[in-house]
Amino acid sequence: MQIIFEYDEVAQSDRLEAMAKEKLEKLSNKYDMVIRADVFFKEENTSSDETGKICNIRLSLPGPRLFAESSEENFVKSIGKSVDNLERQLRKQKEKMNH
């Protein structure tokens, strides 16, 4: 699986990339239909301290593209929530393909 990282007004971080790559590779091992992942990190000014660090992940696979976005207090939580959301979507997609 190919993973591409993009940053929007956020400094590039090897630590965040390593964490996202590890979680996405686990998904890829479990769901071999995943071809590519585009990961976007973005910071947004919000009135809440609990949001603003955004992680968008778009997965390419045969058929539809899957997308998840999470805005949390830090990028680590955003990555985790986005990957969890994608895993639910992949599970549903795999069930559809098996029927």
Short mmCIF file of N, CA and C in Angstrom, two decimals:
data_model
loop_
_atom_site.label_atom_id
_atom_site.label_comp_id
_atom_site.label_asym_id
_atom_site.label_seq_id
_atom_site.Cartn_x
_atom_site.Cartn_y
_atom_site.Cartn_z
N MET A 1 0.84 -1.18 0.00
CA MET A 1 0.00 0.00 0.00
C MET A 1 0.89 1.25 0.00
N GLN A 2 0.53 2.18 -0.82
CA GLN A 2 1.23 3.45 -0.90
C GLN A 2 0.58 4.45 0.06
N ILE A 3 1.38 5.19 0.82
CA ILE A 3 0.86 6.20 1.74
C ILE A 3 1.47 7.55 1.39
N ILE A 4 0.61 8.53 1.20
CA ILE A 4 1.06 9.88 0.85
C ILE A 4 0.60 10.84 1.95
N PHE A 5 1.53 11.65 2.43
CA PHE A 5 1.23 12.60 3.50
C PHE A 5 1.24 14.02 2.96
N GLU A 6 0.26 14.81 3.40
CA GLU A 6 0.20 16.23 3.04
C GLU A 6 -0.06 17.04 4.30
N TYR A 7 0.55 18.21 4.34
CA TYR A 7 0.43 19.09 5.50
C TYR A 7 -0.10 20.44 5.06
N ASP A 8 -1.12 20.93 5.73
CA ASP A 8 -1.70 22.23 5.43
C ASP A 8 -1.45 23.16 6.61
N GLU A 9 -0.45 24.01 6.50
CA GLU A 9 -0.06 24.96 7.55
C GLU A 9 0.31 24.25 8.85
N VAL A 10 0.88 23.05 8.71
CA VAL A 10 1.37 22.26 9.84
C VAL A 10 2.77 21.80 9.48
N ALA A 11 3.68 21.84 10.43
CA ALA A 11 5.05 21.39 10.17
C ALA A 11 5.07 19.88 9.97
N GLN A 12 5.88 19.43 9.03
CA GLN A 12 6.02 18.00 8.76
C GLN A 12 6.57 17.31 10.00
N SER A 13 6.04 16.11 10.30
CA SER A 13 6.45 15.40 11.51
C SER A 13 6.69 13.92 11.20
N ASP A 14 7.93 13.48 11.38
CA ASP A 14 8.25 12.07 11.18
C ASP A 14 7.50 11.19 12.18
N ARG A 15 7.32 11.68 13.40
CA ARG A 15 6.64 10.92 14.44
C ARG A 15 5.18 10.66 14.06
N LEU A 16 4.49 11.70 13.58
CA LEU A 16 3.09 11.53 13.16
C LEU A 16 3.00 10.61 11.95
N GLU A 17 3.92 10.76 11.02
CA GLU A 17 3.91 9.88 9.85
C GLU A 17 4.12 8.43 10.24
N ALA A 18 5.05 8.18 11.15
CA ALA A 18 5.33 6.82 11.60
C ALA A 18 4.10 6.22 12.29
N MET A 19 3.44 7.02 13.11
CA MET A 19 2.26 6.53 13.83
C MET A 19 1.13 6.22 12.84
N ALA A 20 0.87 7.14 11.91
CA ALA A 20 -0.19 6.92 10.93
C ALA A 20 0.14 5.71 10.05
N LYS A 21 1.40 5.61 9.65
CA LYS A 21 1.82 4.49 8.79
C LYS A 21 1.61 3.16 9.48
N GLU A 22 1.97 3.09 10.77
CA GLU A 22 1.80 1.86 11.53
C GLU A 22 0.33 1.45 11.59
N LYS A 23 -0.55 2.39 11.90
CA LYS A 23 -1.98 2.08 12.00
C LYS A 23 -2.57 1.71 10.64
N LEU A 24 -2.15 2.41 9.59
CA LEU A 24 -2.68 2.12 8.26
C LEU A 24 -2.16 0.79 7.72
N GLU A 25 -0.93 0.43 8.07
CA GLU A 25 -0.41 -0.86 7.62
C GLU A 25 -1.15 -2.01 8.30
N LYS A 26 -1.56 -1.82 9.55
CA LYS A 26 -2.37 -2.85 10.22
C LYS A 26 -3.69 -3.02 9.47
N LEU A 27 -4.30 -1.90 9.06
CA LEU A 27 -5.54 -1.97 8.28
C LEU A 27 -5.30 -2.67 6.96
N SER A 28 -4.21 -2.32 6.30
CA SER A 28 -3.89 -2.91 5.01
C SER A 28 -3.65 -4.42 5.11
N ASN A 29 -3.03 -4.86 6.21
CA ASN A 29 -2.81 -6.29 6.41
C ASN A 29 -4.12 -7.02 6.64
N LYS A 30 -5.04 -6.37 7.31
CA LYS A 30 -6.34 -6.98 7.61
C LYS A 30 -7.27 -6.93 6.39
N TYR A 31 -7.18 -5.83 5.63
CA TYR A 31 -8.02 -5.64 4.46
C TYR A 31 -7.10 -5.42 3.26
N ASP A 32 -6.78 -6.50 2.55
CA ASP A 32 -5.79 -6.42 1.48
C ASP A 32 -6.28 -5.69 0.24
N MET A 33 -7.54 -5.24 0.25
CA MET A 33 -8.08 -4.52 -0.91
C MET A 33 -7.62 -3.06 -0.95
N VAL A 34 -7.00 -2.57 0.12
CA VAL A 34 -6.56 -1.17 0.17
C VAL A 34 -5.31 -0.99 -0.70
N ILE A 35 -5.39 -0.03 -1.61
CA ILE A 35 -4.30 0.22 -2.56
C ILE A 35 -3.44 1.40 -2.12
N ARG A 36 -4.10 2.46 -1.65
CA ARG A 36 -3.39 3.70 -1.36
C ARG A 36 -4.11 4.47 -0.27
N ALA A 37 -3.32 5.21 0.52
CA ALA A 37 -3.89 6.08 1.56
C ALA A 37 -3.31 7.48 1.40
N ASP A 38 -4.18 8.47 1.41
CA ASP A 38 -3.77 9.87 1.41
C ASP A 38 -4.11 10.42 2.78
N VAL A 39 -3.09 10.92 3.49
CA VAL A 39 -3.27 11.41 4.85
C VAL A 39 -3.01 12.91 4.85
N PHE A 40 -3.96 13.68 5.34
CA PHE A 40 -3.85 15.14 5.38
C PHE A 40 -3.88 15.61 6.83
N PHE A 41 -2.89 16.40 7.19
CA PHE A 41 -2.86 17.02 8.52
C PHE A 41 -3.13 18.51 8.34
N LYS A 42 -4.05 19.03 9.17
CA LYS A 42 -4.43 20.42 9.04
C LYS A 42 -4.74 20.96 10.44
N GLU A 43 -4.42 22.21 10.65
CA GLU A 43 -4.73 22.85 11.92
C GLU A 43 -5.75 23.94 11.67
N GLU A 44 -6.74 23.99 12.55
CA GLU A 44 -7.83 24.94 12.38
C GLU A 44 -8.03 25.69 13.68
N ASN A 45 -8.25 26.99 13.60
CA ASN A 45 -8.54 27.77 14.81
C ASN A 45 -9.98 27.50 15.22
N THR A 46 -10.14 27.02 16.43
CA THR A 46 -11.47 26.76 16.96
C THR A 46 -11.60 27.42 18.32
N SER A 47 -12.82 27.57 18.78
CA SER A 47 -13.04 28.17 20.09
C SER A 47 -12.83 27.15 21.21
N SER A 48 -12.70 25.89 20.86
CA SER A 48 -12.54 24.83 21.85
C SER A 48 -11.11 24.31 21.85
N ASP A 49 -10.58 24.02 23.04
CA ASP A 49 -9.25 23.41 23.14
C ASP A 49 -9.28 21.94 22.77
N GLU A 50 -10.47 21.34 22.67
CA GLU A 50 -10.61 19.91 22.43
C GLU A 50 -10.67 19.57 20.94
N THR A 51 -10.62 20.59 20.08
CA THR A 51 -10.65 20.34 18.64
C THR A 51 -9.64 21.25 17.94
N GLY A 52 -9.47 21.05 16.66
CA GLY A 52 -8.60 21.93 15.88
C GLY A 52 -7.46 21.22 15.18
N LYS A 53 -7.04 20.07 15.69
CA LYS A 53 -6.00 19.28 15.04
C LYS A 53 -6.71 18.23 14.18
N ILE A 54 -6.68 18.44 12.88
CA ILE A 54 -7.50 17.63 11.98
C ILE A 54 -6.64 16.64 11.20
N CYS A 55 -7.13 15.41 11.14
CA CYS A 55 -6.50 14.37 10.33
C CYS A 55 -7.57 13.81 9.39
N ASN A 56 -7.36 14.00 8.09
CA ASN A 56 -8.23 13.42 7.06
C ASN A 56 -7.48 12.26 6.43
N ILE A 57 -8.17 11.17 6.23
CA ILE A 57 -7.55 10.03 5.54
C ILE A 57 -8.51 9.55 4.45
N ARG A 58 -7.97 9.41 3.24
CA ARG A 58 -8.74 8.91 2.11
C ARG A 58 -8.09 7.62 1.64
N LEU A 59 -8.87 6.56 1.60
CA LEU A 59 -8.36 5.26 1.15
C LEU A 59 -8.86 4.97 -0.25
N SER A 60 -7.97 4.50 -1.10
CA SER A 60 -8.34 4.07 -2.44
C SER A 60 -8.34 2.55 -2.46
N LEU A 61 -9.41 2.00 -2.99
CA LEU A 61 -9.55 0.56 -3.13
C LEU A 61 -10.45 0.30 -4.32
N PRO A 62 -10.53 -0.93 -4.79
CA PRO A 62 -11.45 -1.19 -5.90
C PRO A 62 -12.87 -0.80 -5.51
N GLY A 63 -13.50 -0.02 -6.35
CA GLY A 63 -14.84 0.47 -6.01
C GLY A 63 -14.73 1.87 -5.44
N PRO A 64 -15.55 2.17 -4.43
CA PRO A 64 -15.58 3.53 -3.90
C PRO A 64 -14.35 3.88 -3.07
N ARG A 65 -14.07 5.16 -2.98
CA ARG A 65 -13.03 5.63 -2.07
C ARG A 65 -13.68 5.81 -0.70
N LEU A 66 -12.91 5.54 0.33
CA LEU A 66 -13.41 5.73 1.69
C LEU A 66 -12.71 6.93 2.29
N PHE A 67 -13.42 7.68 3.13
CA PHE A 67 -12.89 8.91 3.70
C PHE A 67 -13.30 9.02 5.16
N ALA A 68 -12.36 9.51 5.97
CA ALA A 68 -12.67 9.77 7.37
C ALA A 68 -11.94 11.04 7.80
N GLU A 69 -12.58 11.80 8.67
CA GLU A 69 -11.99 13.03 9.18
C GLU A 69 -12.26 13.12 10.67
N SER A 70 -11.27 13.59 11.40
CA SER A 70 -11.44 13.77 12.83
C SER A 70 -10.73 15.03 13.27
N SER A 71 -11.38 15.79 14.15
CA SER A 71 -10.80 17.01 14.71
C SER A 71 -10.74 16.83 16.23
N GLU A 72 -9.54 16.76 16.75
CA GLU A 72 -9.34 16.50 18.18
C GLU A 72 -8.37 17.51 18.77
N GLU A 73 -8.03 17.33 20.05
CA GLU A 73 -7.11 18.25 20.72
C GLU A 73 -5.66 18.05 20.28
N ASN A 74 -5.33 16.84 19.74
CA ASN A 74 -3.99 16.61 19.21
C ASN A 74 -4.08 15.64 18.03
N PHE A 75 -3.02 15.63 17.24
CA PHE A 75 -3.03 14.81 16.02
C PHE A 75 -3.04 13.32 16.31
N VAL A 76 -2.47 12.90 17.42
CA VAL A 76 -2.46 11.47 17.77
C VAL A 76 -3.89 10.96 17.90
N LYS A 77 -4.73 11.70 18.63
CA LYS A 77 -6.14 11.29 18.77
C LYS A 77 -6.87 11.36 17.44
N SER A 78 -6.57 12.38 16.64
CA SER A 78 -7.22 12.52 15.34
C SER A 78 -6.89 11.34 14.43
N ILE A 79 -5.64 10.92 14.42
CA ILE A 79 -5.24 9.76 13.61
C ILE A 79 -6.02 8.53 14.07
N GLY A 80 -6.04 8.30 15.38
CA GLY A 80 -6.72 7.13 15.94
C GLY A 80 -8.19 7.08 15.57
N LYS A 81 -8.88 8.22 15.74
CA LYS A 81 -10.32 8.24 15.43
C LYS A 81 -10.57 8.06 13.94
N SER A 82 -9.75 8.67 13.10
CA SER A 82 -9.94 8.52 11.65
C SER A 82 -9.72 7.07 11.22
N VAL A 83 -8.69 6.43 11.75
CA VAL A 83 -8.40 5.03 11.39
C VAL A 83 -9.52 4.12 11.90
N ASP A 84 -10.03 4.37 13.11
CA ASP A 84 -11.14 3.57 13.64
C ASP A 84 -12.36 3.68 12.73
N ASN A 85 -12.64 4.91 12.30
CA ASN A 85 -13.78 5.14 11.41
C ASN A 85 -13.58 4.39 10.10
N LEU A 86 -12.38 4.44 9.56
CA LEU A 86 -12.10 3.73 8.30
C LEU A 86 -12.21 2.22 8.46
N GLU A 87 -11.81 1.72 9.62
CA GLU A 87 -11.92 0.27 9.83
C GLU A 87 -13.38 -0.16 9.81
N ARG A 88 -14.25 0.62 10.41
CA ARG A 88 -15.70 0.31 10.36
C ARG A 88 -16.18 0.32 8.91
N GLN A 89 -15.76 1.32 8.14
CA GLN A 89 -16.18 1.40 6.74
C GLN A 89 -15.64 0.22 5.93
N LEU A 90 -14.40 -0.16 6.18
CA LEU A 90 -13.81 -1.30 5.47
C LEU A 90 -14.53 -2.60 5.81
N ARG A 91 -14.89 -2.76 7.08
CA ARG A 91 -15.61 -3.96 7.49
C ARG A 91 -16.94 -4.06 6.73
N LYS A 92 -17.66 -2.93 6.64
CA LYS A 92 -18.93 -2.91 5.92
C LYS A 92 -18.72 -3.19 4.44
N GLN A 93 -17.67 -2.60 3.86
CA GLN A 93 -17.37 -2.80 2.44
C GLN A 93 -17.04 -4.27 2.16
N LYS A 94 -16.29 -4.89 3.05
CA LYS A 94 -15.91 -6.30 2.87
C LYS A 94 -17.14 -7.19 2.96
N GLU A 95 -18.05 -6.86 3.90
CA GLU A 95 -19.29 -7.64 4.02
C GLU A 95 -20.12 -7.54 2.74
N LYS A 96 -20.18 -6.34 2.16
CA LYS A 96 -20.93 -6.18 0.90
C LYS A 96 -20.29 -7.01 -0.21
N MET A 97 -18.95 -7.04 -0.26
CA MET A 97 -18.27 -7.77 -1.31
C MET A 97 -18.45 -9.28 -1.15
N ASN A 98 -18.61 -9.75 0.08
CA ASN A 98 -18.75 -11.19 0.32
C ASN A 98 -20.16 -11.69 0.02
N HIS A 99 -21.11 -10.76 -0.10
CA HIS A 99 -22.50 -11.20 -0.35
C HIS A 99 -22.84 -11.16 -1.79
#
